[in-house]
Coordinates of N, CA and C in Angstrom, one line a residue:
Chain A
D1 N 168.6 83.7 111.3 CA 169.5 83.2 112.4 C 171.0 83.5 112.0
T2 N 171.6 84.5 112.6 CA 173.0 84.9 112.1 C 174.0 84.3 113.0
G3 N 173.7 83.5 114.0 CA 174.6 82.9 114.9 C 175.0 83.9 116.0
V4 N 175.9 83.4 116.9 CA 176.3 84.2 118.1 C 177.4 85.1 117.6
S5 N 177.3 86.4 117.9 CA 178.4 87.4 117.5 C 179.1 88.0 118.7
Q6 N 180.3 88.3 118.5 CA 181.1 88.9 119.6 C 181.9 90.1 119.1
D7 N 182.0 91.1 119.9 CA 182.7 92.3 119.5 C 183.5 92.9 120.7
P8 N 184.7 93.3 120.5 CA 185.5 93.2 119.3 C 186.1 91.8 119.1
R9 N 186.6 91.5 118.0 CA 187.3 90.2 117.8 C 188.7 90.2 118.4
H10 N 189.3 91.3 118.4 CA 190.6 91.4 119.0 C 190.7 92.7 119.8
K11 N 191.4 92.6 121.0 CA 191.6 93.8 121.8 C 193.0 93.7 122.4
I12 N 193.8 94.8 122.2 CA 195.1 94.9 122.8 C 195.0 96.1 123.8
T13 N 195.4 95.8 125.0 CA 195.4 96.9 126.0 C 196.6 96.9 126.9
K14 N 196.8 97.9 127.6 CA 197.9 98.0 128.5 C 197.4 97.6 129.9
R15 N 198.3 97.0 130.6 CA 198.0 96.6 132.0 C 197.4 97.7 132.8
G16 N 196.4 97.4 133.5 CA 195.7 98.4 134.4 C 194.5 99.1 133.7
Q17 N 194.4 98.9 132.4 CA 193.2 99.5 131.7 C 192.0 98.6 131.9
N18 N 190.8 99.2 131.7 CA 189.6 98.5 131.7 C 189.2 98.1 130.3
V19 N 188.6 96.9 130.1 CA 188.1 96.5 128.8 C 186.7 96.0 129.0
T20 N 185.9 96.1 127.9 CA 184.5 95.6 127.9 C 184.3 94.8 126.6
F21 N 183.7 93.6 126.7 CA 183.4 92.8 125.5 C 181.9 92.7 125.4
R22 N 181.4 92.5 124.2 CA 180.0 92.3 124.0 C 179.7 91.0 123.3
C23 N 178.6 90.4 123.7 CA 178.1 89.2 123.0 C 176.7 89.3 122.7
D24 N 176.3 89.0 121.4 CA 174.9 89.0 121.0 C 174.6 87.5 120.7
P25 N 173.7 86.9 121.5 CA 173.4 85.5 121.3 C 172.4 85.3 120.1
I26 N 172.2 84.1 119.8 CA 171.2 83.8 118.8 C 169.8 84.2 119.3
S27 N 169.0 84.8 118.4 CA 167.8 85.4 118.8 C 166.9 84.3 119.5
E28 N 166.3 84.6 120.5 CA 165.4 83.8 121.3 C 166.1 82.8 122.2
H29 N 167.4 82.7 122.1 CA 168.2 81.9 123.1 C 168.2 82.6 124.4
N30 N 167.7 81.9 125.5 CA 167.6 82.6 126.7 C 168.7 82.3 127.7
R31 N 169.6 81.4 127.3 CA 170.7 81.1 128.2 C 172.0 81.6 127.4
L32 N 172.9 82.3 128.2 CA 174.1 82.8 127.6 C 175.2 82.5 128.6
Y33 N 176.3 82.0 128.0 CA 177.5 81.6 128.8 C 178.7 82.4 128.4
W34 N 179.6 82.6 129.4 CA 180.9 83.2 129.1 C 182.0 82.2 129.5
Y35 N 183.0 82.0 128.7 CA 184.1 81.1 128.9 C 185.4 81.9 128.7
R36 N 186.5 81.4 129.3 CA 187.8 81.9 129.0 C 188.7 80.7 128.5
Q37 N 189.4 80.9 127.5 CA 190.3 79.9 126.9 C 191.7 80.4 126.8
T38 N 192.7 79.7 127.4 CA 194.1 80.1 127.2 C 194.7 79.0 126.3
L39 N 195.9 79.4 125.7 CA 196.5 78.6 124.7 C 196.7 77.2 125.1
G40 N 196.2 76.3 124.3 CA 196.4 74.8 124.5 C 195.5 74.2 125.5
Q41 N 194.5 75.0 126.0 CA 193.6 74.5 127.0 C 192.2 74.6 126.4
G42 N 191.2 73.8 127.0 CA 189.9 73.9 126.7 C 189.2 75.1 127.3
P43 N 188.1 75.6 126.9 CA 187.4 76.7 127.5 C 187.0 76.4 129.0
E44 N 187.2 77.4 129.8 CA 186.8 77.3 131.3 C 185.6 78.2 131.5
F45 N 184.6 77.6 132.2 CA 183.4 78.3 132.5 C 183.6 79.5 133.4
L46 N 183.0 80.6 133.0 CA 183.1 81.8 133.9 C 181.8 82.1 134.6
T47 N 180.7 82.2 133.7 CA 179.4 82.6 134.3 C 178.3 82.3 133.3
Y48 N 177.1 82.2 133.7 CA 176.0 82.1 132.8 C 174.7 82.8 133.2
F49 N 173.9 83.2 132.3 CA 172.7 83.9 132.5 C 171.5 83.1 131.9
Q50 N 170.4 83.2 132.6 CA 169.1 82.7 132.1 C 168.3 84.0 132.0
N51 N 168.0 84.4 130.8 CA 167.4 85.7 130.6 C 168.3 86.8 131.2
E52 N 167.8 87.7 132.0 CA 168.7 88.7 132.6 C 169.3 88.3 133.9
A53 N 168.9 87.1 134.4 CA 169.4 86.7 135.7 C 170.8 86.0 135.6
Q54 N 171.8 86.4 136.4 CA 173.1 85.7 136.4 C 172.9 84.6 137.4
L55 N 172.9 83.4 137.0 CA 172.6 82.2 137.9 C 173.8 81.6 138.5
E56 N 175.0 81.7 137.9 CA 176.2 81.1 138.5 C 177.4 81.8 138.0
K57 N 178.4 81.9 138.9 CA 179.7 82.5 138.6 C 180.8 81.6 139.1
S58 N 181.8 81.4 138.3 CA 182.9 80.6 138.7 C 183.8 81.3 139.6
R59 N 184.6 80.6 140.4 CA 185.6 81.2 141.3 C 186.7 81.9 140.4
L60 N 186.8 81.5 139.2 CA 187.7 82.1 138.3 C 187.4 83.6 138.1
L61 N 186.1 83.9 138.3 CA 185.6 85.3 138.0 C 185.9 86.1 139.3
S62 N 187.1 86.8 139.3 CA 187.5 87.6 140.4 C 186.7 88.9 140.5
D63 N 186.9 89.7 141.5 CA 186.2 90.9 141.7 C 186.4 91.9 140.6
R64 N 187.5 91.7 139.8 CA 187.8 92.6 138.7 C 186.9 92.3 137.5
F65 N 186.2 91.2 137.5 CA 185.4 90.8 136.4 C 183.9 91.0 136.7
S66 N 183.1 91.6 135.8 CA 181.7 91.7 136.0 C 181.0 91.5 134.7
A67 N 179.9 90.8 134.7 CA 179.1 90.5 133.5 C 177.7 90.9 133.8
E68 N 177.1 91.4 132.7 CA 175.7 91.8 132.7 C 174.9 91.4 131.5
R69 N 173.6 91.2 131.7 CA 172.7 91.0 130.6 C 171.4 91.7 130.9
P70 N 171.4 93.0 130.8 CA 170.4 93.8 131.3 C 169.0 93.6 130.8
K71 N 168.8 93.3 129.5 CA 167.5 93.1 129.0 C 167.3 91.7 128.5
G72 N 168.1 90.8 128.9 CA 168.0 89.4 128.6 C 168.3 89.1 127.1
S73 N 169.0 90.1 126.5 CA 169.4 89.8 125.1 C 170.9 89.8 125.0
F74 N 171.6 90.9 124.7 CA 173.0 90.9 124.6 C 173.6 90.9 126.0
S75 N 174.9 90.6 126.1 CA 175.6 90.6 127.4 C 176.9 91.3 127.2
T76 N 177.4 91.8 128.3 CA 178.7 92.4 128.3 C 179.6 91.8 129.4
L77 N 180.9 91.7 129.2 CA 181.8 91.2 130.2 C 182.9 92.3 130.3
E78 N 183.0 92.8 131.5 CA 184.0 93.9 131.8 C 185.1 93.4 132.7
I79 N 186.3 93.7 132.3 CA 187.5 93.4 133.1 C 188.1 94.7 133.6
Q80 N 188.2 94.9 134.9 CA 188.8 96.2 135.4 C 190.2 95.9 135.7
R81 N 191.1 96.9 135.6 CA 192.5 96.9 136.0 C 193.1 95.6 135.5
T82 N 193.1 95.5 134.1 CA 193.6 94.3 133.5 C 195.0 93.9 133.9
E83 N 195.3 92.6 134.0 CA 196.6 92.1 134.3 C 197.1 91.2 133.1
Q84 N 198.4 90.9 133.0 CA 198.9 90.1 131.9 C 198.2 88.7 131.9
G85 N 197.9 88.2 133.1 CA 197.3 86.9 133.2 C 195.9 86.9 132.6
D86 N 195.3 88.0 132.3 CA 194.0 88.0 131.7 C 194.0 87.8 130.2
S87 N 195.2 87.8 129.7 CA 195.3 87.5 128.2 C 194.8 86.1 127.9
A88 N 193.8 86.1 127.0 CA 193.1 84.8 126.7 C 192.1 85.1 125.6
M89 N 191.5 84.0 125.2 CA 190.3 84.1 124.3 C 189.1 84.1 125.2
Y90 N 188.2 85.0 125.0 CA 186.9 85.1 125.8 C 185.8 84.6 124.8
L91 N 185.2 83.5 125.2 CA 184.1 82.9 124.3 C 182.8 83.1 124.9
C92 N 181.8 83.3 124.1 CA 180.4 83.4 124.5 C 179.6 82.3 123.8
A93 N 178.7 81.7 124.5 CA 177.8 80.7 123.9 C 176.4 80.9 124.3
S94 N 175.4 80.5 123.5 CA 174.0 80.6 123.9 C 173.3 79.2 123.7
S95 N 172.2 79.1 124.4 CA 171.4 77.9 124.3 C 169.9 78.3 124.3
P96 N 169.1 77.5 123.5 CA 167.7 77.8 123.4 C 167.0 77.1 124.6
A97 N 165.9 77.7 125.0 CA 165.1 77.1 126.1 C 164.7 75.7 125.7
S98 N 164.5 75.4 124.4 CA 164.0 74.1 124.0 C 165.1 73.0 124.2
S99 N 166.3 73.5 124.3 CA 167.4 72.5 124.4 C 168.6 73.1 125.1
Y100 N 168.5 73.1 126.4 CA 169.6 73.6 127.2 C 170.8 72.7 127.1
N101 N 170.6 71.6 126.5 CA 171.7 70.6 126.3 C 172.8 71.1 125.4
E102 N 172.4 71.9 124.4 CA 173.4 72.2 123.3 C 173.7 73.7 123.4
Q103 N 175.0 73.9 123.1 CA 175.5 75.3 123.1 C 176.0 75.6 121.7
F104 N 175.8 76.9 121.4 CA 176.3 77.5 120.1 C 177.2 78.6 120.4
F105 N 178.5 78.5 119.9 CA 179.5 79.4 120.3 C 179.7 80.6 119.3
G106 N 180.1 81.7 119.8 CA 180.6 82.8 118.9 C 182.0 82.7 118.6
P107 N 182.6 83.6 117.8 CA 183.9 83.5 117.3 C 185.0 83.9 118.4
G108 N 184.6 84.5 119.5 CA 185.5 84.8 120.5 C 186.1 86.2 120.4
T109 N 186.6 86.7 121.5 CA 187.3 88.0 121.6 C 188.7 87.6 122.1
R110 N 189.7 87.9 121.3 CA 191.1 87.6 121.8 C 191.6 88.9 122.5
L111 N 192.0 88.7 123.8 CA 192.5 89.8 124.6 C 194.0 89.6 124.8
T112 N 194.7 90.7 124.5 CA 196.2 90.7 124.8 C 196.4 91.9 125.7
V113 N 197.0 91.6 126.9 CA 197.3 92.6 127.9 C 198.9 92.8 127.9
L114 N 199.3 94.0 127.5 CA 200.8 94.2 127.4 C 201.3 94.7 128.8
Chain B
K1 N 183.9 67.9 141.4 CA 184.0 68.7 140.2 C 184.3 67.7 139.0
Q2 N 183.6 67.9 137.9 CA 183.9 67.1 136.7 C 185.3 67.4 136.2
E3 N 186.0 66.4 135.8 CA 187.3 66.5 135.2 C 187.2 65.7 133.8
V4 N 187.6 66.4 132.8 CA 187.5 65.9 131.4 C 188.9 65.8 130.9
T5 N 189.3 64.6 130.4 CA 190.6 64.4 129.8 C 190.5 63.9 128.4
Q6 N 191.4 64.4 127.5 CA 191.4 64.0 126.1 C 192.8 63.4 125.8
I7 N 192.7 62.3 125.1 CA 194.0 61.6 124.7 C 193.8 61.1 123.3
P8 N 194.8 61.3 122.4 CA 196.1 62.0 122.7 C 195.9 63.5 122.6
A9 N 196.9 64.2 123.1 CA 196.9 65.7 123.0 C 197.1 66.2 121.5
A10 N 197.9 65.4 120.8 CA 198.1 65.7 119.4 C 198.2 64.4 118.6
L11 N 197.9 64.5 117.3 CA 197.8 63.3 116.4 C 198.1 63.8 115.0
S12 N 199.0 63.1 114.4 CA 199.4 63.4 113.0 C 199.2 62.1 112.2
V13 N 198.4 62.1 111.1 CA 198.1 61.0 110.3 C 198.1 61.3 108.9
P14 N 198.4 60.3 108.0 CA 198.3 60.6 106.6 C 196.8 60.6 106.1
E15 N 196.6 61.3 105.1 CA 195.2 61.4 104.5 C 194.7 60.0 104.2
G16 N 193.4 59.8 104.5 CA 192.7 58.6 104.2 C 192.6 57.6 105.4
E17 N 193.4 57.9 106.4 CA 193.3 57.0 107.6 C 192.0 57.2 108.4
N18 N 191.6 56.1 109.0 CA 190.5 56.2 110.0 C 191.2 56.4 111.4
L19 N 190.5 57.2 112.2 CA 191.2 57.5 113.5 C 190.1 57.7 114.6
V20 N 190.6 57.5 115.8 CA 189.8 57.6 117.0 C 190.3 58.6 118.0
L21 N 189.5 59.5 118.5 CA 189.9 60.5 119.5 C 189.1 60.1 120.8
N22 N 189.8 60.2 121.9 CA 189.3 59.7 123.2 C 189.0 60.8 124.1
C23 N 187.9 60.7 124.9 CA 187.5 61.6 125.9 C 187.0 60.9 127.1
S24 N 187.6 61.2 128.3 CA 187.1 60.5 129.5 C 186.7 61.6 130.5
F25 N 185.7 61.2 131.3 CA 185.2 62.2 132.3 C 185.0 61.4 133.7
T26 N 185.1 62.2 134.8 CA 185.1 61.5 136.1 C 183.7 61.4 136.7
D27 N 182.8 62.2 136.4 CA 181.4 62.2 136.9 C 180.5 61.7 135.9
S28 N 179.9 60.5 136.1 CA 179.1 59.9 135.1 C 177.6 60.5 135.0
A29 N 177.3 61.4 136.0 CA 176.0 62.0 136.0 C 175.9 63.1 135.0
I30 N 176.1 62.8 133.8 CA 176.1 63.9 132.8 C 174.7 63.9 132.1
Y31 N 174.3 65.1 131.6 CA 173.1 65.2 130.8 C 173.4 64.8 129.3
N32 N 174.6 65.2 128.9 CA 175.0 64.8 127.5 C 176.5 65.1 127.4
L33 N 177.0 64.8 126.2 CA 178.4 65.0 125.9 C 178.4 65.6 124.4
Q34 N 179.1 66.7 124.3 CA 179.2 67.3 123.0 C 180.6 67.4 122.5
W35 N 180.8 67.1 121.2 CA 182.1 67.2 120.5 C 182.1 68.5 119.6
F36 N 183.2 69.2 119.7 CA 183.4 70.4 118.9 C 184.7 70.3 118.1
R37 N 184.7 71.2 117.1 CA 185.9 71.4 116.3 C 186.3 72.9 116.5
Q38 N 187.6 73.1 116.7 CA 188.1 74.5 116.8 C 189.2 74.7 115.8
D39 N 189.1 75.6 114.9 CA 190.2 76.0 114.0 C 191.0 77.1 114.7
P40 N 192.3 77.2 114.3 CA 193.2 78.2 115.1 C 192.6 79.6 115.1
G41 N 192.5 80.1 116.3 CA 192.1 81.5 116.5 C 190.6 81.7 116.4
K42 N 189.8 80.6 116.3 CA 188.4 80.7 116.0 C 187.6 80.2 117.2
G43 N 186.3 80.4 117.0 CA 185.4 79.8 118.0 C 185.1 78.3 117.8
L44 N 184.2 77.8 118.6 CA 183.9 76.3 118.5 C 182.7 76.0 117.6
T45 N 182.9 75.0 116.8 CA 181.8 74.5 115.9 C 181.3 73.2 116.5
S46 N 180.0 73.1 116.7 CA 179.5 71.8 117.2 C 179.5 70.8 116.2
L47 N 180.0 69.6 116.5 CA 180.0 68.4 115.6 C 178.9 67.4 115.9
L48 N 178.9 67.0 117.1 CA 177.9 65.9 117.5 C 177.5 66.1 119.0
L49 N 176.3 65.9 119.3 CA 175.7 65.9 120.6 C 175.1 64.6 121.0
I50 N 175.6 63.9 122.0 CA 175.1 62.6 122.5 C 174.3 62.8 123.8
Q51 N 173.1 62.6 123.8 CA 172.3 62.6 125.0 C 172.7 61.5 126.0
S52 N 172.5 61.7 127.3 CA 172.9 60.7 128.2 C 172.3 59.3 128.0
S53 N 171.1 59.3 127.4 CA 170.4 58.1 127.1 C 170.8 57.4 125.9
Q54 N 171.6 58.1 125.1 CA 172.1 57.5 123.8 C 173.4 56.8 123.9
R55 N 173.7 56.0 122.9 CA 175.0 55.3 122.9 C 175.9 55.9 121.8
E56 N 175.3 56.4 120.7 CA 176.1 57.0 119.7 C 175.3 57.9 118.8
Q57 N 176.1 58.7 118.1 CA 175.5 59.7 117.1 C 176.4 59.7 115.9
T58 N 175.8 59.9 114.7 CA 176.6 59.9 113.5 C 176.2 61.1 112.6
S59 N 177.3 61.6 112.0 CA 177.1 62.7 111.1 C 178.1 62.6 110.0
G60 N 177.7 62.2 108.8 CA 178.7 62.0 107.7 C 179.8 61.0 108.1
R61 N 181.1 61.5 108.0 CA 182.2 60.6 108.3 C 182.5 60.6 109.8
L62 N 181.7 61.2 110.6 CA 181.9 61.3 112.1 C 181.0 60.4 112.8
N63 N 181.5 59.7 113.8 CA 180.7 58.9 114.7 C 181.2 59.0 116.1
A64 N 180.3 59.4 117.0 CA 180.6 59.6 118.4 C 179.9 58.5 119.2
S65 N 180.6 57.9 120.2 CA 180.0 57.0 121.1 C 180.1 57.5 122.5
L66 N 179.2 57.0 123.3 CA 179.2 57.4 124.8 C 179.0 56.1 125.6
D67 N 179.8 56.0 126.6 CA 179.7 54.9 127.6 C 179.7 55.6 129.0
K68 N 178.5 55.9 129.5 CA 178.5 56.7 130.7 C 179.1 55.9 131.9
S69 N 178.8 54.6 131.9 CA 179.2 53.9 133.1 C 180.7 53.8 133.3
S70 N 181.4 53.9 132.1 CA 182.9 53.9 132.2 C 183.5 55.3 132.1
G71 N 182.6 56.3 131.9 CA 183.1 57.6 131.8 C 183.9 57.9 130.5
R72 N 183.5 57.4 129.4 CA 184.2 57.5 128.2 C 183.4 57.8 127.0
S73 N 184.0 58.6 126.1 CA 183.4 58.9 124.8 C 184.5 58.9 123.7
T74 N 184.1 58.4 122.5 CA 185.1 58.4 121.5 C 184.5 59.1 120.2
L75 N 185.4 59.8 119.5 CA 185.0 60.3 118.2 C 185.8 59.6 117.1
Y76 N 185.1 59.0 116.2 CA 185.7 58.2 115.1 C 185.5 59.1 113.9
I77 N 186.7 59.3 113.2 CA 186.7 60.0 111.9 C 187.1 59.0 110.8
A78 N 186.2 58.8 109.9 CA 186.6 57.9 108.8 C 187.2 58.6 107.6
A79 N 188.1 58.0 106.9 CA 188.7 58.5 105.7 C 189.1 59.9 105.9
S80 N 190.0 60.2 106.8 CA 190.4 61.6 107.2 C 190.9 62.3 105.9
Q81 N 190.7 63.6 106.0 CA 191.1 64.6 104.9 C 191.9 65.7 105.5
P82 N 192.7 66.4 104.7 CA 193.5 67.5 105.2 C 192.6 68.6 105.8
G83 N 191.4 68.8 105.3 CA 190.5 69.7 105.9 C 190.0 69.4 107.3
D84 N 190.2 68.2 107.7 CA 189.8 67.8 109.1 C 190.8 68.3 110.1
S85 N 192.0 68.8 109.6 CA 193.0 69.3 110.6 C 192.4 70.5 111.4
A86 N 192.4 70.3 112.7 CA 191.9 71.2 113.7 C 192.1 70.6 115.1
T87 N 191.6 71.4 116.1 CA 191.6 70.8 117.4 C 190.2 70.4 117.7
Y88 N 190.1 69.2 118.3 CA 188.8 68.6 118.6 C 188.6 68.6 120.1
L89 N 187.5 69.1 120.6 CA 187.3 69.3 122.0 C 186.0 68.5 122.4
C90 N 186.0 67.9 123.5 CA 184.8 67.3 124.0 C 184.3 68.0 125.3
A91 N 183.0 68.1 125.5 CA 182.5 68.8 126.7 C 181.4 68.0 127.4
A92 N 181.5 67.8 128.7 CA 180.5 67.1 129.4 C 179.6 68.1 130.1
H93 N 178.3 67.8 130.0 CA 177.3 68.7 130.6 C 176.8 68.2 131.9
N94 N 177.1 68.9 133.0 CA 176.6 68.6 134.3 C 176.0 69.8 134.9
F95 N 174.8 69.7 135.4 CA 174.2 70.7 136.3 C 174.4 72.1 135.7
N96 N 174.0 72.3 134.5 CA 173.9 73.6 133.8 C 175.3 74.1 133.4
K97 N 176.3 73.4 133.6 CA 177.7 73.8 133.2 C 178.3 72.7 132.3
F98 N 179.2 73.3 131.5 CA 179.8 72.4 130.5 C 181.3 72.4 130.8
Y99 N 181.9 71.2 131.0 CA 183.3 71.0 131.3 C 184.0 70.5 130.1
F100 N 185.1 71.2 129.7 CA 185.8 70.8 128.5 C 187.1 70.1 128.8
G101 N 187.5 69.3 127.9 CA 188.9 68.7 127.9 C 189.8 69.7 127.2
S102 N 191.1 69.4 127.2 CA 192.1 70.3 126.6 C 192.2 70.1 125.1
G103 N 191.5 69.1 124.6 CA 191.5 69.0 123.1 C 192.5 68.0 122.6
T104 N 192.3 67.5 121.4 CA 193.2 66.8 120.6 C 193.5 67.6 119.3
K105 N 194.8 67.9 119.1 CA 195.1 68.7 117.9 C 195.5 67.7 116.8
L106 N 194.6 67.7 115.8 CA 194.8 66.7 114.7 C 195.4 67.4 113.4
N107 N 196.4 66.7 112.9 CA 197.0 67.2 111.6 C 196.9 66.0 110.6
V108 N 196.2 66.2 109.5 CA 196.0 65.2 108.5 C 196.9 65.7 107.3
K109 N 197.9 64.8 107.0 CA 198.9 65.2 106.0 C 198.4 64.7 104.6
P110 N 198.6 65.6 103.6 CA 198.1 65.2 102.2 C 199.0 64.1 101.7

């Protein structure tokens, strides 16, 4: 069990560019969550998957954001036409079916939009 | 919608002090409450998870309590150490979503 991993750890991009982040959950964890965290704030829920099904999306997730988990394992979060307001830490967490109560977080991807 | 508040926002104490961090939530229909630690620029590390049916959980120098009826949880840290310096976040679990407070930034001075 290597924990939740995220790639890249840091991403600097220019406004208007598209970016994609990847999250690999803990093996056998069938729930996967994406959060966004800005400086001085707690993480805000974006979306979550149970296996490959995306069960809920926050209103924070505008049309420029899309998330996938095609085979029920790793997940990607894409942001199209990035804006400076998208600069944040993007966190991924996973939960096992045996305990949806507890989340295990990855190290996050820090996005800076110039 | 669940609202989670953490007080104080920041705390600075000398090494060795016992301290209490507070977390309050507006919707008492929670499945559980989880406390996390976050170091600067890092992800979240789970510290304690309290199920809705429990009153408290302990791990080493940490003790977390839960009072659902009043919408409050506290994290007690005994004999604080400089290595405890970090941001502490609480999260309330409602209906498959986790709602976080803004955290308490703790600085333990040697």
